[in-house]
Amino acid sequence: MIRTIDTLSYRNALSSISPLWKCGFAAVAIALAYASHPPVQLLLTGWMLLWTIGYARIPLKYYAALFGSALLFFAASLPALAIELREGSLAWSDSGLHTAVQVLFRATACLSAMLFVILTTPMAQLFQVLRKIGIPSLVIELMLIMYRFLFLLLETAREMTMAQRARGGHSGFKRKLRDTAMLVTRLFAATMQRYHGLARGLTARGFTDDIRLAPYEGASLSRPRRAEICIGLPLLAAVEIWLRWEGFVWPL
Amino acid sequence: MKRKDKKLLATVLLVAGFTLYLTVNSPQTAHAMHIMEGFLPVGWAVFWWVAFIPFFALGVRKLAIITRETPELKLMLGVAGAFTFVLSALKIPSVTGSSSHPTGTGLGSVMFGPLPMSVLGSVVLLFQAVLLAHGGITTLGANAFSMAVCGPFAGYAVYRWLMNSTGKQKLAIFFAAAIADLFTYIVTSLQLAMAFPAESGGILASFAKFGGIFAVTQIPLAISEGLLTVLIWNWLLSY
Amino acid sequence: MAAIMEFDKLHYRYSGTDSDALRGLSLRLPEGRKIAICGANGSGKSTMFLHAIGLHRPQSGQLSWRREGLAYDGASLRRLRRQVGLVFQDPEHQLILNTPYEDITYGLRNADVPEPDIRLRTEQIIETMGLSSIARLPIHHLSLGQKKRVALAGVLVLKPELLLLDEPTAYLDRLSERQLLAELDRAHAEGVTVAMATHDMNLAYSWADWILVLNGGECVIEGTPAEVFAQEHRIDELGLELPMLYELWRTLPQALQERSEPPRSLGAFKALLGHLPQA
Amino acid sequence: MAAIMEFDKLHYRYSGTDSDALRGLSLRLPEGRKIAICGANGSGKSTMFLHAIGLHRPQSGQLSWRREGLAYDGASLRRLRRQVGLVFQDPEHQLILNTPYEDITYGLRNADVPEPDIRLRTEQIIETMGLSSIARLPIHHLSLGQKKRVALAGVLVLKPELLLLDEPTAYLDRLSERQLLAELDRAHAEGVTVAMATHDMNLAYSWADWILVLNGGECVIEGTPAEVFAQEHRIDELGLELPMLYELWRTLPQALQERSEPPRSLGAFKALLGHLPQA
C-alpha cells in the first residue's frame, strides 16, 4: 500500500498544485467537520471525494481500499461504543449508538479530507509545508533522510524475507519468530552500512552540518478551483449556522 | 425466545464476530491501535496534542545538542528512523497468527534513549499517517503520546529497574519490549475510554470495553514482541 | 526435450505499478540443460524467478513443475522449494547466519534433516566447493565472490533438481567469475538443470546451451545460442547486443564461416583463424 | 604529461584488519586523459578514491593536487572536494534529496552558489543529460541506470576538474552503460580529466587512453592500452584477463597485426579483417 500511495501522490492530476492551498483547504475542511452536524459533514465528504477522485483522478479501487481499511478502526471500536455492560449482561445502548453514528459522520468527513491531502500531495511538497508552519529544521532533515531510506530498507526487508522463504524458512511459530529476529538483525546491519555509505557520499558532496532544503516552489491553484474553495467553505459554514438556528436534531 | 434474550444473543454474536475479525491474519487489523482520523472529540484531540508537545520539544532539544557536536549523527538518526518505520511495518508472528505492528519502541528506547525515541517515534507515526493512512493528523497527538512517549518511557523505566535489581539483561529486554507494547495499548484504551465514557460505569466501564476488545490482538503481540526483541538482542550481541 | 518447468501465459503486476511485470509469459525450461535467460533490466527475469519458486503467485496463467500444475498450498510450496533452488543476485540478502558453516545448515534445518546428517552434508559441500578456509569466518569479512559461492553452497546442499541464479556473475572479477562458473558446471554434470538470468550476452553465449530472451515480460526468442543469435536484427531491435565472438565471426570470410558452427570460446575462434590462408 | 593528481607512497590500513589496503601506492593521474584504473576486487581501487577526495587520510605518504601537497584542514578539504568529483559505485550513497532536480542542487547549495545560479545550472545539466522526464520523480522510483546518471549529474554540475567514478557500469545493462559512457565522453570533451575504476578489461581497453593496473594496494603497470596489454604474461600473472578484442587481434596473421595498432572497437577490428586475403 505504501508504494501505491506514494506513487499516486506523484502521479495525479493535482500533484503540482501548491501544497499550501491543498493543506489549507483540508485543514479548514477538518475544522468545519469538527464544528458541524451530519448533513454538513456528509456534504464535506462528498466535496472531498469530488476533488480526490474527480479532479485528481485517483482510481476508485485504491481509494475505496484505503477508506475501508481506515474505517476498520471504527468497526473495531463500535462494540465498545454501542454496547453497555449492565448487571453482568450486554445490551445495546441508545446513547452509545447515537455517539457512534456521530463519530462515524465526523470521522468520514475528516478522513476524506486527510486522504485528499495524502493522495494528491507528494512527500517533498509536504516537507515544504512543514517548514512553512515552523517545524524545526532538524526534524525536517531527519524526515528527509528517513523518507529517502524508508523504501530502500523496506525493499531490503522484503528481499530478505523472500530469500528466507525460498530456503524453507518461516514455517511454524518458533521458526517464524527466529527468522524474523534474524531478519531484523541483518536489517540493522544493512542500515548501519547505509549510514556509513551515506556519511561518505554526503561528505564527498560537501556536507558540513545541515542538509539544506530546496526553496519553496509550487504552481498556484487555477482561478475557478480557487473560487470553488472560497465560495464553498463559507457556504457550508452558512448551512451549518442555519441548521443550528433551526435547532437541527439528528433523527437517530 | 424473548425479545431481550434475542437482543442479548445478537450482541454476543456481534462481539464474537468482531473478536474473530480482529484475530484474523490481515495486515489492516494490525494497526488497530492507531486511533483513526476524526475519531476523538475536539477537546480530547487538542488535549493530547498539548500533552505530547513538551516531550517532543525536549526530545528535539536533546537531539539538537547531540547533532551539533557530531553532524554525522543526524544521518545515523535518520537512517535509524527509517529502520524503526520498517520494523513497525514488518509482519511479526503472534500466537494468534502473524500480524504486523511490533512497535519497536522498546528496543529503540533501550538503544537510543526514550527522549530521542519520542521524536523518531512521532515522525514514524506521521509517516504512517501520510504514507499508509494509518492513524491520522488530528489524532497524531494522542497516538504519539501513547506510542512515542508512554511506550518508550515505560519500556525504558522497566529496563533500568530490572537491570538494577536483577542484572539479568535478557529478562530486562523482554520486559522492556513487552511493557512498552502493553503500556501503549493500555494508554490508548484509556484515551478512548476518557473520550467516550460509558453511560453507566463511566470511564472505568468504557476502559474495560475498549481494553477487552483490543486485548485479543495486543496482549499476544506484546508477548511476541518481547520474545522477538530478546532474540534480536542476542543476535546483535553475537554479530 | 522434456520441460522440467513450464510457464503458461503468466500475468503478474506489482501493486502500486501501472503496467504488468509479466505479460503473458510462456516458456519452457528444458531438463538437463544449461539455460541462460537474457534481457535488459526490467524485462521480467527476476519476477519470473520469484514465480518459479512460488514466492509470487501469478494473477493469471499456470506454472507447471514436471508437467504438474502448481497448487499454492503450504505443502506443495515446501516441496517445490526443495526441488528448485534460487540464488538471489545480492548475497547480502540471502546469507542469514553469521558464518558460512552456519548459514549452509539453515536450509537443511528448515527441511528437518536430522542433526548428524546436517553436519555431514554441510562439511561435504564445504569440502567440494573449497570453502574450508573461510567456513568459520564471519560473513561480513568475506569478499563478494566468496559470499556468492557461500550463497550457492547453501542452495546446492539441498540437492535441488533445478537451480536458478539471478545475475550470478554481476560485479564479480574474472577470477571469482571463473570459480563460480566451474561450480555451476559441476552441479550440471551431476544432473542439475541450471538456469541463470543475465544481461551479459558474452557470458550467455559462451556458457549456455539453451537461451531464452525476455522482453517486457514476455519470452520473445528461444533456442540454441546459434539459433538465437542468427536473428541478428531481432536482437538489435530488442536493444541487446550480439556476443562479441559471434559478431567477429560474422565478419570472417564466408568460406570460413561455413566451415563450422559459430565459435563459442576464444580457443575455438583461434582454431578457426588457423584455417586462414596465410598472406 | 602533467599529473593533475599524484600519489606518493601511500600506506593505509583499515582499523580492525591485519593487512594494508594501500601498500606504498604511487601513481600519477595525467591531466586531460580518460583513465581506467583496473584491478581485481580488493586491489585498492575504492580505497584509493577515498584518499583522492580526502575522505581517508594516508597513514604515511603524500597526496598532491596539481603538484601541491594536500593539507588536511577543513578549508583545503572543501577546496579539494570542489575540484575533484567522486561518483560512488552505489548511487544510494550519494543521493539525498527527494527528486533528481532537488538532489542536483544539493552540492551547489553546499558551495554557497546563489539561488538563481543554482536554478540555472541545474536546469542546464538536466537538459544536457536528458533527465527532464524524470527530474521531478522521487529518487526511489528510478531505475539503477537512472540513479547512476542523476548521481553523475549531481557531481558534474559542480564542474570538477577531475572526475572519479567507482565501477560506473557495474550492474548496468548495455543501454544504460552506453548512455553513461556518452556522458563521460562529453565531460571529457569539455576538458575534465576522467578516471574510472573498473575490473571490466574490455571496457577499460575500448574506453580509456591511459591505464593503471592496481594489485594488492600497489600500482603495478601504467601506460597506454597498447603498452599495458603488450605485457601479456604480467596481466595473466595478476589474475586479470586480456581484453577479448586484443586477444583476438593477437591470433591474426602476423602480417595483419603489423598493419596497425591493436583495434579498440569492433568496427576497427572488422576493418582490419577486411584486409584478409580472400580464400
XYZ file of N, CA and C in Angstrom, chain D residues 33-194:
486
model
N 43.262 13.178 -19.578
C 43.139 11.843 -20.145
C 41.829 11.179 -19.739
N 41.529 10.084 -20.446
C 40.475 9.166 -19.994
C 41.203 7.968 -19.383
N 41.152 7.886 -18.075
C 41.992 6.925 -17.368
C 41.134 5.774 -16.848
N 41.592 4.549 -17.057
C 40.936 3.399 -16.432
C 41.869 2.851 -15.377
N 41.324 2.614 -14.186
C 42.117 2.043 -13.107
C 41.607 0.622 -12.904
N 42.435 -0.356 -13.295
C 41.981 -1.735 -13.314
C 42.552 -2.501 -12.141
N 41.930 -3.617 -11.849
C 42.407 -4.450 -10.768
C 41.264 -5.306 -10.267
N 41.590 -6.427 -9.655
C 40.551 -7.320 -9.140
C 39.875 -6.654 -7.945
N 38.755 -7.253 -7.482
C 38.132 -6.754 -6.258
C 39.181 -6.806 -5.146
N 39.254 -5.768 -4.337
C 40.179 -5.786 -3.209
C 41.591 -5.355 -3.561
N 41.791 -4.825 -4.758
C 43.147 -4.414 -5.123
C 43.444 -2.994 -4.641
N 42.445 -2.308 -4.088
C 42.687 -0.993 -3.506
C 42.098 0.158 -4.309
N 41.287 -0.145 -5.329
C 40.749 0.918 -6.174
C 39.873 1.880 -5.375
N 38.916 1.312 -4.625
C 37.992 2.187 -3.898
C 38.715 2.963 -2.808
N 39.639 2.309 -2.108
C 40.402 2.986 -1.051
C 41.178 4.155 -1.649
N 41.724 3.936 -2.834
C 42.462 4.998 -3.499
C 41.551 6.204 -3.747
N 40.333 5.937 -4.209
C 39.399 7.030 -4.488
C 39.049 7.809 -3.220
N 38.859 7.059 -2.125
C 38.505 7.742 -0.883
C 39.661 8.627 -0.414
N 40.885 8.265 -0.763
C 42.015 9.143 -0.479
C 42.013 10.350 -1.405
N 41.677 10.089 -2.668
C 41.763 11.160 -3.663
C 40.860 12.323 -3.302
N 39.827 12.045 -2.498
C 38.892 13.108 -2.169
C 39.040 13.511 -0.710
N 40.085 12.991 -0.074
C 40.393 13.393 1.295
C 39.472 12.808 2.346
N 38.739 11.743 1.993
C 37.876 11.109 2.998
C 38.691 10.201 3.906
N 39.735 9.609 3.354
C 40.693 8.877 4.180
C 41.986 9.680 4.186
N 42.711 9.596 5.273
C 43.996 10.261 5.338
C 45.062 9.189 5.407
N 46.048 9.231 4.512
C 47.036 8.147 4.480
C 47.819 8.098 5.776
N 48.176 6.870 6.208
C 48.974 6.752 7.426
C 50.424 7.164 7.159
N 50.844 6.987 5.905
C 52.104 7.618 5.513
C 52.043 7.861 4.020
N 52.936 8.720 3.517
C 52.901 9.043 2.098
C 52.233 10.384 1.873
N 52.223 10.794 0.627
C 51.798 12.161 0.317
C 50.910 12.179 -0.915
N 49.832 12.927 -0.817
C 48.931 13.083 -1.944
C 49.078 14.509 -2.465
N 49.283 14.686 -3.778
C 49.417 16.046 -4.295
C 48.352 16.333 -5.345
N 47.829 17.542 -5.275
C 46.878 18.028 -6.262
C 47.574 19.146 -7.030
N 47.738 18.946 -8.324
C 48.473 19.919 -9.140
C 49.797 20.321 -8.474
N 50.581 19.319 -8.149
C 51.948 19.487 -7.603
C 51.971 20.053 -6.191
N 50.806 20.227 -5.581
C 50.807 20.799 -4.250
C 50.313 19.757 -3.255
N 51.091 19.522 -2.211
C 50.714 18.535 -1.209
C 49.403 18.931 -0.537
N 48.565 17.934 -0.224
C 47.274 18.231 0.390
C 47.435 18.403 1.900
N 46.989 19.557 2.402
C 46.921 19.727 3.853
C 45.521 19.281 4.255
N 45.397 18.631 5.390
C 44.094 18.050 5.715
C 43.258 18.942 6.615
N 43.361 20.261 6.470
C 42.482 21.141 7.233
C 41.163 21.335 6.487
N 40.167 21.848 7.184
C 38.825 21.977 6.624
C 38.777 22.733 5.320
N 39.463 23.867 5.244
C 39.377 24.694 4.039
C 39.988 23.973 2.835
N 41.154 23.340 3.023
C 41.786 22.624 1.914
C 40.893 21.494 1.431
N 40.288 20.782 2.396
C 39.437 19.655 2.018
C 38.231 20.139 1.220
N 37.633 21.245 1.677
C 36.480 21.767 0.949
C 36.881 22.162 -0.463
N 38.074 22.808 -0.582
C 38.525 23.205 -1.916
C 38.755 21.974 -2.785
N 39.436 20.978 -2.213
C 39.707 19.745 -2.965
C 38.407 19.128 -3.478
N 37.412 19.088 -2.598
C 36.158 18.416 -2.967
C 35.355 19.199 -3.981
N 35.718 20.482 -4.190
C 35.069 21.199 -5.290
C 35.793 20.918 -6.607
N 37.080 20.577 -6.485
C 37.844 20.337 -7.708
C 37.774 18.884 -8.163
N 37.579 17.999 -7.204
C 37.512 16.580 -7.521
C 36.108 16.072 -7.234
N 35.478 15.485 -8.221
C 34.141 14.918 -8.015
C 34.227 13.408 -7.989
N 33.577 12.799 -7.019
C 33.610 11.338 -6.922
C 32.197 10.782 -7.080
N 32.046 9.868 -8.013
C 30.768 9.172 -8.174
C 30.942 7.778 -7.592
N 30.179 7.492 -6.550
C 30.319 6.216 -5.864
C 29.706 5.086 -6.680
N 30.124 3.887 -6.338
C 29.571 2.751 -7.059
C 28.069 2.634 -6.823
N 27.681 2.781 -5.551
C 26.273 2.665 -5.216
C 25.657 4.063 -5.150
N 24.817 4.409 -6.125
C 24.287 5.772 -6.136
C 23.466 6.096 -4.891
N 22.962 5.064 -4.204
C 22.169 5.319 -2.997
C 22.993 6.050 -1.944
N 24.308 5.942 -2.026
C 25.140 6.585 -1.014
C 25.240 8.082 -1.205
N 24.970 8.558 -2.405
C 25.184 9.979 -2.553
C 23.953 10.758 -2.969
N 22.843 10.085 -3.171
C 21.614 10.818 -3.457
C 20.889 11.046 -2.142
N 20.479 12.269 -1.879
C 19.872 12.518 -0.568
C 18.517 13.197 -0.670
N 18.353 14.146 -1.570
C 17.073 14.852 -1.587
C 16.041 14.071 -2.409
N 14.807 14.574 -2.389
C 13.690 13.765 -2.884
C 13.681 13.478 -4.373
N 13.994 14.493 -5.158
C 13.869 14.323 -6.605
C 15.222 14.639 -7.251
N 15.446 14.144 -8.478
C 16.702 14.469 -9.159
C 16.950 15.970 -9.191
N 15.922 16.749 -9.479
C 16.104 18.191 -9.552
C 16.648 18.729 -8.231
N 15.955 18.383 -7.132
C 16.403 18.874 -5.824
C 17.786 18.351 -5.483
N 18.012 17.078 -5.808
C 19.280 16.492 -5.402
C 20.453 17.131 -6.120
N 20.265 17.461 -7.399
C 21.369 18.063 -8.149
C 21.734 19.420 -7.556
N 20.735 20.111 -6.990
C 21.025 21.418 -6.396
C 21.800 21.303 -5.081
N 21.792 20.114 -4.495
C 22.352 19.950 -3.147
C 23.809 20.411 -3.042
N 24.653 19.922 -3.959
C 26.066 20.271 -3.904
C 26.288 21.758 -4.154
N 25.481 22.318 -5.063
C 25.615 23.744 -5.365
C 25.286 24.578 -4.136
N 24.240 24.155 -3.430
C 23.832 24.910 -2.250
C 24.903 24.824 -1.167
N 25.540 23.628 -1.043
C 26.633 23.497 -0.078
C 27.792 24.408 -0.435
N 27.969 24.664 -1.735
C 29.079 25.503 -2.169
C 28.680 26.973 -2.147
N 27.525 27.264 -1.565
C 27.041 28.640 -1.418
C 26.879 29.384 -2.740
N 26.494 28.672 -3.769
C 26.160 29.320 -5.038
C 24.828 30.046 -4.838
N 24.660 31.262 -5.355
C 23.377 31.961 -5.167
C 22.209 31.227 -5.853
N 21.014 31.331 -5.246
C 19.843 30.572 -5.701
C 19.562 30.671 -7.214
N 19.551 31.877 -7.814
C 19.212 31.933 -9.245
C 20.213 31.130 -10.094
N 21.513 31.222 -9.723
C 22.531 30.437 -10.419
C 22.280 28.946 -10.261
N 21.909 28.569 -9.037
C 21.637 27.152 -8.766
C 20.592 26.655 -9.743
N 19.500 27.427 -9.853
C 18.411 27.007 -10.719
C 18.898 26.877 -12.159
N 19.626 27.876 -12.608
C 20.089 27.897 -13.994
C 20.973 26.690 -14.294
N 21.980 26.500 -13.448
C 22.937 25.419 -13.714
C 22.270 24.064 -13.625
N 21.336 23.916 -12.657
C 20.650 22.642 -12.520
C 19.824 22.347 -13.766
N 19.095 23.369 -14.208
C 18.255 23.132 -15.383
C 19.094 22.816 -16.609
N 20.244 23.484 -16.682
C 21.140 23.212 -17.799
C 21.594 21.752 -17.829
N 22.048 21.276 -16.690
C 22.611 19.925 -16.694
C 21.519 18.890 -16.909
N 20.327 19.171 -16.378
C 19.211 18.248 -16.589
C 18.898 18.178 -18.076
N 18.973 19.328 -18.716
C 18.733 19.408 -20.152
C 19.788 18.607 -20.933
N 21.061 18.918 -20.688
C 22.117 18.251 -21.472
C 22.166 16.753 -21.216
N 21.853 16.340 -19.996
C 21.938 14.907 -19.719
C 20.630 14.190 -20.003
N 19.657 14.922 -20.528
C 18.399 14.282 -20.918
C 17.642 13.695 -19.741
N 17.650 14.405 -18.609
C 16.971 13.880 -17.421
C 15.616 14.550 -17.195
N 15.204 15.406 -18.140
C 13.987 16.197 -17.897
C 12.790 15.348 -17.502
N 12.624 14.203 -18.159
C 11.396 13.434 -17.918
C 11.360 12.844 -16.514
N 12.499 12.714 -15.857
C 12.478 12.121 -14.519
C 12.843 13.127 -13.434
N 13.040 14.400 -13.830
C 13.594 15.376 -12.885
C 12.729 15.578 -11.651
N 11.408 15.363 -11.765
C 10.528 15.648 -10.629
C 9.975 14.388 -9.975
N 10.496 13.243 -10.352
C 10.042 11.997 -9.725
C 10.865 11.740 -8.467
N 10.272 11.043 -7.485
C 11.082 10.714 -6.312
C 12.188 9.728 -6.709
N 13.342 9.880 -6.064
C 14.506 9.065 -6.404
C 14.182 7.570 -6.366
N 13.361 7.162 -5.400
C 13.142 5.724 -5.277
C 12.232 5.160 -6.372
N 11.767 6.019 -7.270
C 11.019 5.492 -8.413
C 11.939 5.211 -9.602
N 13.202 5.597 -9.513
C 14.089 5.493 -10.678
C 14.745 4.116 -10.764
N 15.170 3.783 -11.989
C 15.933 2.550 -12.167
C 17.379 2.817 -11.774
N 18.139 1.743 -11.634
C 19.534 1.895 -11.239
C 20.301 2.771 -12.227
N 20.088 2.520 -13.522
C 20.800 3.302 -14.528
C 20.473 4.782 -14.402
N 19.198 5.088 -14.148
C 18.794 6.486 -13.994
C 19.431 7.089 -12.751
N 19.433 6.321 -11.644
C 20.045 6.838 -10.418
C 21.514 7.149 -10.649
N 22.204 6.259 -11.378
C 23.633 6.498 -11.604
C 23.822 7.785 -12.386
N 22.942 8.020 -13.356
C 23.104 9.233 -14.142
C 22.776 10.470 -13.316
N 21.803 10.360 -12.417
C 21.493 11.503 -11.545
C 22.681 11.787 -10.629
N 23.285 10.724 -10.068
C 24.445 10.907 -9.198
C 25.563 11.601 -9.971
N 25.748 11.175 -11.221
C 26.776 11.799 -12.058
C 26.445 13.272 -12.306
N 25.175 13.542 -12.577
C 24.764 14.926 -12.824
C 25.045 15.792 -11.602
N 24.761 15.250 -10.402
C 24.986 15.999 -9.172
C 26.450 16.343 -8.962
N 27.341 15.535 -9.548
C 28.769 15.812 -9.426
C 29.226 16.742 -10.548
N 28.746 16.467 -11.762
C 29.179 17.272 -12.911
C 28.733 18.724 -12.800
N 27.574 18.952 -12.153
C 27.054 20.306 -12.072
C 28.011 21.211 -11.295
N 28.874 20.604 -10.473
C 29.842 21.385 -9.703
C 31.094 21.702 -10.512
N 31.096 21.246 -11.789
C 32.223 21.499 -12.693
C 33.561 21.122 -12.087
N 33.749 19.852 -11.761
C 35.023 19.418 -11.197
C 36.092 19.401 -12.288
N 37.356 19.456 -11.869
C 38.430 19.356 -12.853
C 38.850 17.911 -13.034
N 38.626 17.132 -11.993
C 38.925 15.700 -12.066
C 37.667 14.951 -11.640
N 37.246 14.026 -12.476
C 36.040 13.249 -12.165
C 36.449 11.811 -11.912
N 36.091 11.283 -10.745
C 36.427 9.904 -10.415
C 35.151 9.083 -10.373
N 35.185 7.887 -10.944
C 33.995 7.042 -10.914
C 34.386 5.644 -10.474
N 33.675 5.136 -9.460
C 33.972 3.805 -8.954
C 33.024 2.814 -9.618
N 33.561 1.956 -10.453
C 32.766 0.930 -11.146
C 31.463 1.507 -11.699
N 31.547 2.500 -12.576
C 30.307 3.169 -13.001
C 29.337 2.253 -13.760
N 29.848 1.208 -14.386
C 28.937 0.400 -15.210
C 28.498 -0.884 -14.517
N 28.923 -1.093 -13.254
C 28.538 -2.324 -12.579
C 27.019 -2.427 -12.486
N 26.498 -3.586 -12.775
C 25.056 -3.890 -12.704
C 24.214 -3.192 -13.770
N 24.840 -2.427 -14.660
C 24.022 -1.742 -15.670
C 23.822 -2.640 -16.877
N 22.672 -2.527 -17.518
C 22.538 -3.236 -18.783
C 23.180 -2.384 -19.881
N 23.265 -2.953 -21.070
C 24.084 -2.354 -22.108
C 23.634 -0.953 -22.477
N 22.324 -0.783 -22.553
C 21.799 0.519 -22.965
C 22.195 1.599 -21.956
N 21.966 1.323 -20.665
C 22.311 2.297 -19.630
C 23.816 2.542 -19.637
N 24.591 1.493 -19.891
C 26.040 1.640 -19.917
C 26.447 2.622 -21.010
N 25.850 2.450 -22.183
C 26.198 3.320 -23.304
C 25.864 4.768 -22.987
N 24.671 4.992 -22.398
C 24.282 6.362 -22.055
C 25.291 6.978 -21.097
N 25.692 6.197 -20.097
C 26.622 6.716 -19.105
C 27.965 7.043 -19.739
N 28.456 6.157 -20.596
C 29.753 6.405 -21.225
C 29.689 7.639 -22.123
N 28.551 7.825 -22.769
C 28.405 9.007 -23.617
C 28.539 10.280 -22.779
N 27.934 10.256 -21.561
C 28.063 11.414 -20.669
C 29.518 11.662 -20.302
N 30.228 10.581 -20.006
C 31.630 10.738 -19.612
C 32.434 11.329 -20.756
N 32.155 10.872 -21.968
C 32.885 11.404 -23.113
C 32.604 12.894 -23.299
N 31.345 13.269 -23.059
C 31.027 14.689 -23.181
C 31.808 15.514 -22.150
N 31.811 15.025 -20.897
C 32.551 15.742 -19.852
C 34.027 15.831 -20.232
N 34.563 14.750 -20.742
C 35.972 14.733 -21.131
C 36.238 15.744 -22.244
N 35.314 15.801 -23.198
C 35.485 16.740 -24.304
C 35.504 18.178 -23.790
N 34.833 18.403 -22.650
C 34.823 19.760 -22.096
C 36.038 20.041 -21.224
N 36.974 19.098 -21.182
C 38.229 19.374 -20.505
C 38.396 18.714 -19.148
N 37.408 17.913 -18.732
C 37.525 17.245 -17.437
C 38.413 16.004 -17.579
N 39.317 15.814 -16.637
C 40.071 14.573 -16.581
C 39.168 13.522 -15.948
N 38.969 12.404 -16.622
C 38.036 11.396 -16.118
C 38.804 10.125 -15.774
